[in-house]
Tab-separated table of C-alpha atoms in Angstrom:
chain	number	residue	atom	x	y	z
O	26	UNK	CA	6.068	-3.560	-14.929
O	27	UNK	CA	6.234	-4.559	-11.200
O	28	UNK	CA	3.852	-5.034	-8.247
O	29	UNK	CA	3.889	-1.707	-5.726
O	30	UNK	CA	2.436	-1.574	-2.489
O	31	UNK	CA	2.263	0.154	1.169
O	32	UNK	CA	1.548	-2.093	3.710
O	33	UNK	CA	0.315	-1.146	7.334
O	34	UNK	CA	-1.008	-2.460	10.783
O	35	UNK	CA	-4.469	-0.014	11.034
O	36	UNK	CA	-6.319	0.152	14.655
O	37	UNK	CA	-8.772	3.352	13.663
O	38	UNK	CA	-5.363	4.989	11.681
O	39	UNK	CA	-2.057	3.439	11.340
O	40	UNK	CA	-0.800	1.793	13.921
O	41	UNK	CA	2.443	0.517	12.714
O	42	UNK	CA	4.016	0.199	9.483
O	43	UNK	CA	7.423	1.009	7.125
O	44	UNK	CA	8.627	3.844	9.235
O	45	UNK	CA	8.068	3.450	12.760
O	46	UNK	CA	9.494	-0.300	11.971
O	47	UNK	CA	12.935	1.641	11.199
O	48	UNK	CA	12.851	3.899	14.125
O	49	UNK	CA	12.391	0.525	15.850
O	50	UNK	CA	15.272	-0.992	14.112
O	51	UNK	CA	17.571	1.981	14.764
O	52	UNK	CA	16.834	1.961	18.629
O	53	UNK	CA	17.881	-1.506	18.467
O	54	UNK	CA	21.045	-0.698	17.097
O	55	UNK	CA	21.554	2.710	18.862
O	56	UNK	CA	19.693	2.024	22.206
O	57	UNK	CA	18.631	5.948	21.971
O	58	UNK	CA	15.808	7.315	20.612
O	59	UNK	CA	17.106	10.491	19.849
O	60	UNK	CA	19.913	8.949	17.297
O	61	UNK	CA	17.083	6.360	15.820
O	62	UNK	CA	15.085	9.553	15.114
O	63	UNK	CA	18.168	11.403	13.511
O	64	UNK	CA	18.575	8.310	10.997
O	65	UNK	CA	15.283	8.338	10.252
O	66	UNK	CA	15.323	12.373	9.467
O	67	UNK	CA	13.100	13.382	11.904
O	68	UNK	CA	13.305	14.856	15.091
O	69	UNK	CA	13.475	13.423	18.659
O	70	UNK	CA	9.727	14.763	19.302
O	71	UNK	CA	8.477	13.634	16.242
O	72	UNK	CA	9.874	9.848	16.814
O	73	UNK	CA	8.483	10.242	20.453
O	74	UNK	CA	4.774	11.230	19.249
O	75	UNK	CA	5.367	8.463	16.791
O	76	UNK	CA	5.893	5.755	19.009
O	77	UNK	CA	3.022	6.928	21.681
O	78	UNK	CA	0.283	6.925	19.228
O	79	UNK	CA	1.211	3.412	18.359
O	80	UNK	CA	1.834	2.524	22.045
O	81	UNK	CA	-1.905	3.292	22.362
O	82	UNK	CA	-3.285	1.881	19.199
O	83	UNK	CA	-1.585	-0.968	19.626
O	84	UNK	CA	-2.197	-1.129	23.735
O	85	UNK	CA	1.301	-2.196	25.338
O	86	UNK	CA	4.232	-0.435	25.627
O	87	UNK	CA	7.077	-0.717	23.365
O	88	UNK	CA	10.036	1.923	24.328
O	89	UNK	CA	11.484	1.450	28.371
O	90	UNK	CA	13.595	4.201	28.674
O	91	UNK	CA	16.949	3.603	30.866
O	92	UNK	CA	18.236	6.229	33.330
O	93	UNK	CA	21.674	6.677	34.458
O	94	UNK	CA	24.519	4.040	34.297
O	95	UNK	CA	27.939	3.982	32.448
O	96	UNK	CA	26.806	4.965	29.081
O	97	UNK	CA	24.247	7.938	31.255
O	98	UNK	CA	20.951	6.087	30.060
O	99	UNK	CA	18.960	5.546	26.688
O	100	UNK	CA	16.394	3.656	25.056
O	101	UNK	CA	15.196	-0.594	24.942
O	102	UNK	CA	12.648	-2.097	23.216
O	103	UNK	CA	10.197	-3.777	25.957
O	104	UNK	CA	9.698	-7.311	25.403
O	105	UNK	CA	6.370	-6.905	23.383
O	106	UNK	CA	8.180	-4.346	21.646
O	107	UNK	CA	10.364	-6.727	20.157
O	108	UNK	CA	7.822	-9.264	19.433
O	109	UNK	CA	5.908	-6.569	17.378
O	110	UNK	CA	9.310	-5.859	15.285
O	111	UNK	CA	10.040	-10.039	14.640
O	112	UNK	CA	6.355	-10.959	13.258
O	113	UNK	CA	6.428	-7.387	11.247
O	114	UNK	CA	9.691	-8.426	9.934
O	115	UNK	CA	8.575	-11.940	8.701
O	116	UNK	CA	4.947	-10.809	8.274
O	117	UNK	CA	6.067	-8.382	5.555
O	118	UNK	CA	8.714	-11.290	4.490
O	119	UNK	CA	5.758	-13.341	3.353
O	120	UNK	CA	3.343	-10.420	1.997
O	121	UNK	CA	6.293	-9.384	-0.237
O	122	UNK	CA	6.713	-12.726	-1.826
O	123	UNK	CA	2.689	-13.475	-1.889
O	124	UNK	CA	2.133	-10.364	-3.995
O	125	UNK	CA	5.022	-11.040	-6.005
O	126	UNK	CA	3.618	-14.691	-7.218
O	127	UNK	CA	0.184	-12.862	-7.371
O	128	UNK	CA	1.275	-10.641	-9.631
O	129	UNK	CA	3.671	-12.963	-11.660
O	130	UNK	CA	-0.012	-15.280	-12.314
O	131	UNK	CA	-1.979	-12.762	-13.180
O	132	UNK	CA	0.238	-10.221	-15.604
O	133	UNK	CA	2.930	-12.263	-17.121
O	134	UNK	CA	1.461	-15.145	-18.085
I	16	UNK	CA	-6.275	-4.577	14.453
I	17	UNK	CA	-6.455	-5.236	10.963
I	18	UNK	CA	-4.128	-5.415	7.890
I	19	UNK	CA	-4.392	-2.125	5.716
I	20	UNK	CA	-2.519	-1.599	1.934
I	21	UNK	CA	-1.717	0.226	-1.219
I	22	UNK	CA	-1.199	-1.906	-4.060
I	23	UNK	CA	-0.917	-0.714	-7.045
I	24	UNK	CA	1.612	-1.285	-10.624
I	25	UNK	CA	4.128	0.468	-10.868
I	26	UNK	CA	6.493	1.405	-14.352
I	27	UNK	CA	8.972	3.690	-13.563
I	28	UNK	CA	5.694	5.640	-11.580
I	29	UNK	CA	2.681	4.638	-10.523
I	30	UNK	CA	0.496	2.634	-13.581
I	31	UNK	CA	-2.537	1.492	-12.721
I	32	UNK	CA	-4.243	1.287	-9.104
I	33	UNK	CA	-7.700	2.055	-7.599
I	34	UNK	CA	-7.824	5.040	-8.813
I	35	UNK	CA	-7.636	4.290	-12.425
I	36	UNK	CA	-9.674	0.866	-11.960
I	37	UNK	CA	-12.700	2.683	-10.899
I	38	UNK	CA	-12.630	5.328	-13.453
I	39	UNK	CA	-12.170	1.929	-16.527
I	40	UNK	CA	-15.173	0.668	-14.276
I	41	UNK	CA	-17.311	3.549	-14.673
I	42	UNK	CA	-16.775	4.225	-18.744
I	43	UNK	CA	-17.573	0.406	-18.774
I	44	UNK	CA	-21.022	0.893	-16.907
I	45	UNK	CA	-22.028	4.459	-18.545
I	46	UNK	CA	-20.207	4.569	-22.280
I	47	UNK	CA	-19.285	8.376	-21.325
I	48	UNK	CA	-15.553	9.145	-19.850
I	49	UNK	CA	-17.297	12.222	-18.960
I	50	UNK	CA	-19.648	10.673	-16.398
I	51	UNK	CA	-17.097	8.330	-15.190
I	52	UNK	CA	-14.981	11.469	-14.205
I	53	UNK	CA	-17.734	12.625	-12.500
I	54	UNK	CA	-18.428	9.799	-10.501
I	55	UNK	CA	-14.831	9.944	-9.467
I	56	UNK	CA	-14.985	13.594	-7.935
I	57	UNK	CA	-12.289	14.453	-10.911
I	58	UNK	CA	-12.434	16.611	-13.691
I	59	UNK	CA	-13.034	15.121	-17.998
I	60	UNK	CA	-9.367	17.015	-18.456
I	61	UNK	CA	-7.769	14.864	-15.261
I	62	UNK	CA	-9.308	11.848	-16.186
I	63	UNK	CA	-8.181	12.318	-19.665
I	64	UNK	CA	-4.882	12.984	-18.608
I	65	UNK	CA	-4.657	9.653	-15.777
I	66	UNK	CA	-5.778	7.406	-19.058
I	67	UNK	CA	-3.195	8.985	-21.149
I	68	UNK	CA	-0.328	8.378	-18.599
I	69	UNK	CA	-1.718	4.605	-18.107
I	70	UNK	CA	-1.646	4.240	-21.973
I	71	UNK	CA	1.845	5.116	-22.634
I	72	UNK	CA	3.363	3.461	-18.956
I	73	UNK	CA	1.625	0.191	-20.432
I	74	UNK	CA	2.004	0.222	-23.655
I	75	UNK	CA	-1.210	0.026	-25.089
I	76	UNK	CA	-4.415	1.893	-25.290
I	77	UNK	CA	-6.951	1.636	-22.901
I	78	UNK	CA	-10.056	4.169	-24.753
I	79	UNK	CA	-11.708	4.238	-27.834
I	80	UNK	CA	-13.334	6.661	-28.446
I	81	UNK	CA	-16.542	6.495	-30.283
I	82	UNK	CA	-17.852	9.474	-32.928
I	83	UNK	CA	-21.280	10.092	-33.629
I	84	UNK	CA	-24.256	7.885	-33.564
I	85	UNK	CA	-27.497	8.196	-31.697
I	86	UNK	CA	-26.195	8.633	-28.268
I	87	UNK	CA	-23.909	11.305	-30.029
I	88	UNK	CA	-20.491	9.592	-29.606
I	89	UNK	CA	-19.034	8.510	-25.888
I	90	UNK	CA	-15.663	5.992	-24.911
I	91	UNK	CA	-15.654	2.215	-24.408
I	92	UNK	CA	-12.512	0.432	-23.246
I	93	UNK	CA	-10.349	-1.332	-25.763
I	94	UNK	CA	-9.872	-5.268	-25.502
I	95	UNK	CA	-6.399	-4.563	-23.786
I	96	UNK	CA	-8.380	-2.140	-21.483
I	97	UNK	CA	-10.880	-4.678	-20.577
I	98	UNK	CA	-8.071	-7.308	-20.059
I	99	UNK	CA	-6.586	-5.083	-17.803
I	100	UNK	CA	-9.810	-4.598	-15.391
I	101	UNK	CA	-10.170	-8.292	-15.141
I	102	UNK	CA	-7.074	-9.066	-14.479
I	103	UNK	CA	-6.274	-6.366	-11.977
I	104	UNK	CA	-9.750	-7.347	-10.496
I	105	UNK	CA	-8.447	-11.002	-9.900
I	106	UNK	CA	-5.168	-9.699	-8.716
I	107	UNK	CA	-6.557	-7.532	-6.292
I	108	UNK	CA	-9.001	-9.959	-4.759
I	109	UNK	CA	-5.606	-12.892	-4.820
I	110	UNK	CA	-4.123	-10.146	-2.819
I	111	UNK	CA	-6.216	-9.765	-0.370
I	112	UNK	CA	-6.991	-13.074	0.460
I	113	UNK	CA	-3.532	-13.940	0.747
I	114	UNK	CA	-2.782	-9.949	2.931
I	115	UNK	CA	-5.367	-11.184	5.566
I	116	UNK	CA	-4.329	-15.005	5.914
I	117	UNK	CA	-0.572	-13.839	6.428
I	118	UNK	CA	-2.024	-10.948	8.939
I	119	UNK	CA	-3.863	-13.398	10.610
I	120	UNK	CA	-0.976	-16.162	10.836
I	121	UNK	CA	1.278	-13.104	12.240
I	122	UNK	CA	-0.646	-11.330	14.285
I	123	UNK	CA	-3.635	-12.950	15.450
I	124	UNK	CA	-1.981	-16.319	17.288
């Protein structure tokens, strides 16, 4: 037996959580939103709606979309954007191991 | 913004969660699975089913059932049952101490 959970930022409905942390993620790696959202399985609109609800939820802007140049544009994370993904990443580094001890004291001992 | 989860225990499937904690609470308060199905919005048959699934992902059994008598028979929880609901109650509240002071650490400075 083992401790499940979901785990989500809520501002009246998610705000962020699991998946929009990997489209994140991918547009880090990609810089473009439309090859984030193909890694994540869904499409370019979907990833788009996705990351406008939580630009309002959360109130600041997290995708700065690049136009032209060399590589004929694509898609940053802003600066808050960034921010969001680092204390996610070490917020849900901490939850993990909390619940795991949790659940260690109270159903194998 | 707040924190928001899931938790739940998990054996190869889901095991024991909310879901199942409020229906243990309910035969605890009323004696009758029948009522605590009720309570729950679910049918006697789903609830029977839910405790079955519980009782053979744990292990152990969860409901005793009770024939005859005044009140005409009803269910009470097994000592392993009751175990269970304490110890998931302690976990749970652990949990969410720990979920918010992480959030807040994270999040809120």
């Amino acid at each position: 037996m083992r401790v499940a959970y979901r785990i989500w930022l809520d501002n009246d409905g998610k705000a962020f959580g699991e998946g929009p942390y990997r489209l994140l993620k991918g547009i880090e790696k990609t810089g473009s939103l439309r090859q984030a959202a193909a890694e994540q399985c869904i499409s370019y609109r979907k990833a788009w709606l996705i990351l406008k609800d939580i630009e309002k939820r959360l109130g600041f802007r997290i995708l700065e979309r690049q136009v032209g140049g060399v590589s004929g544009g694509g898609s940053v994370l802003t600066a808050p954007g960034k921010s969001l993904m680092k204390r996610y990443e070490r917020f849900r580094a901490e939850a993990n191991k909390a619940l795991e001890q949790i659940f260690r004291k109270h159903f194998r001992s």
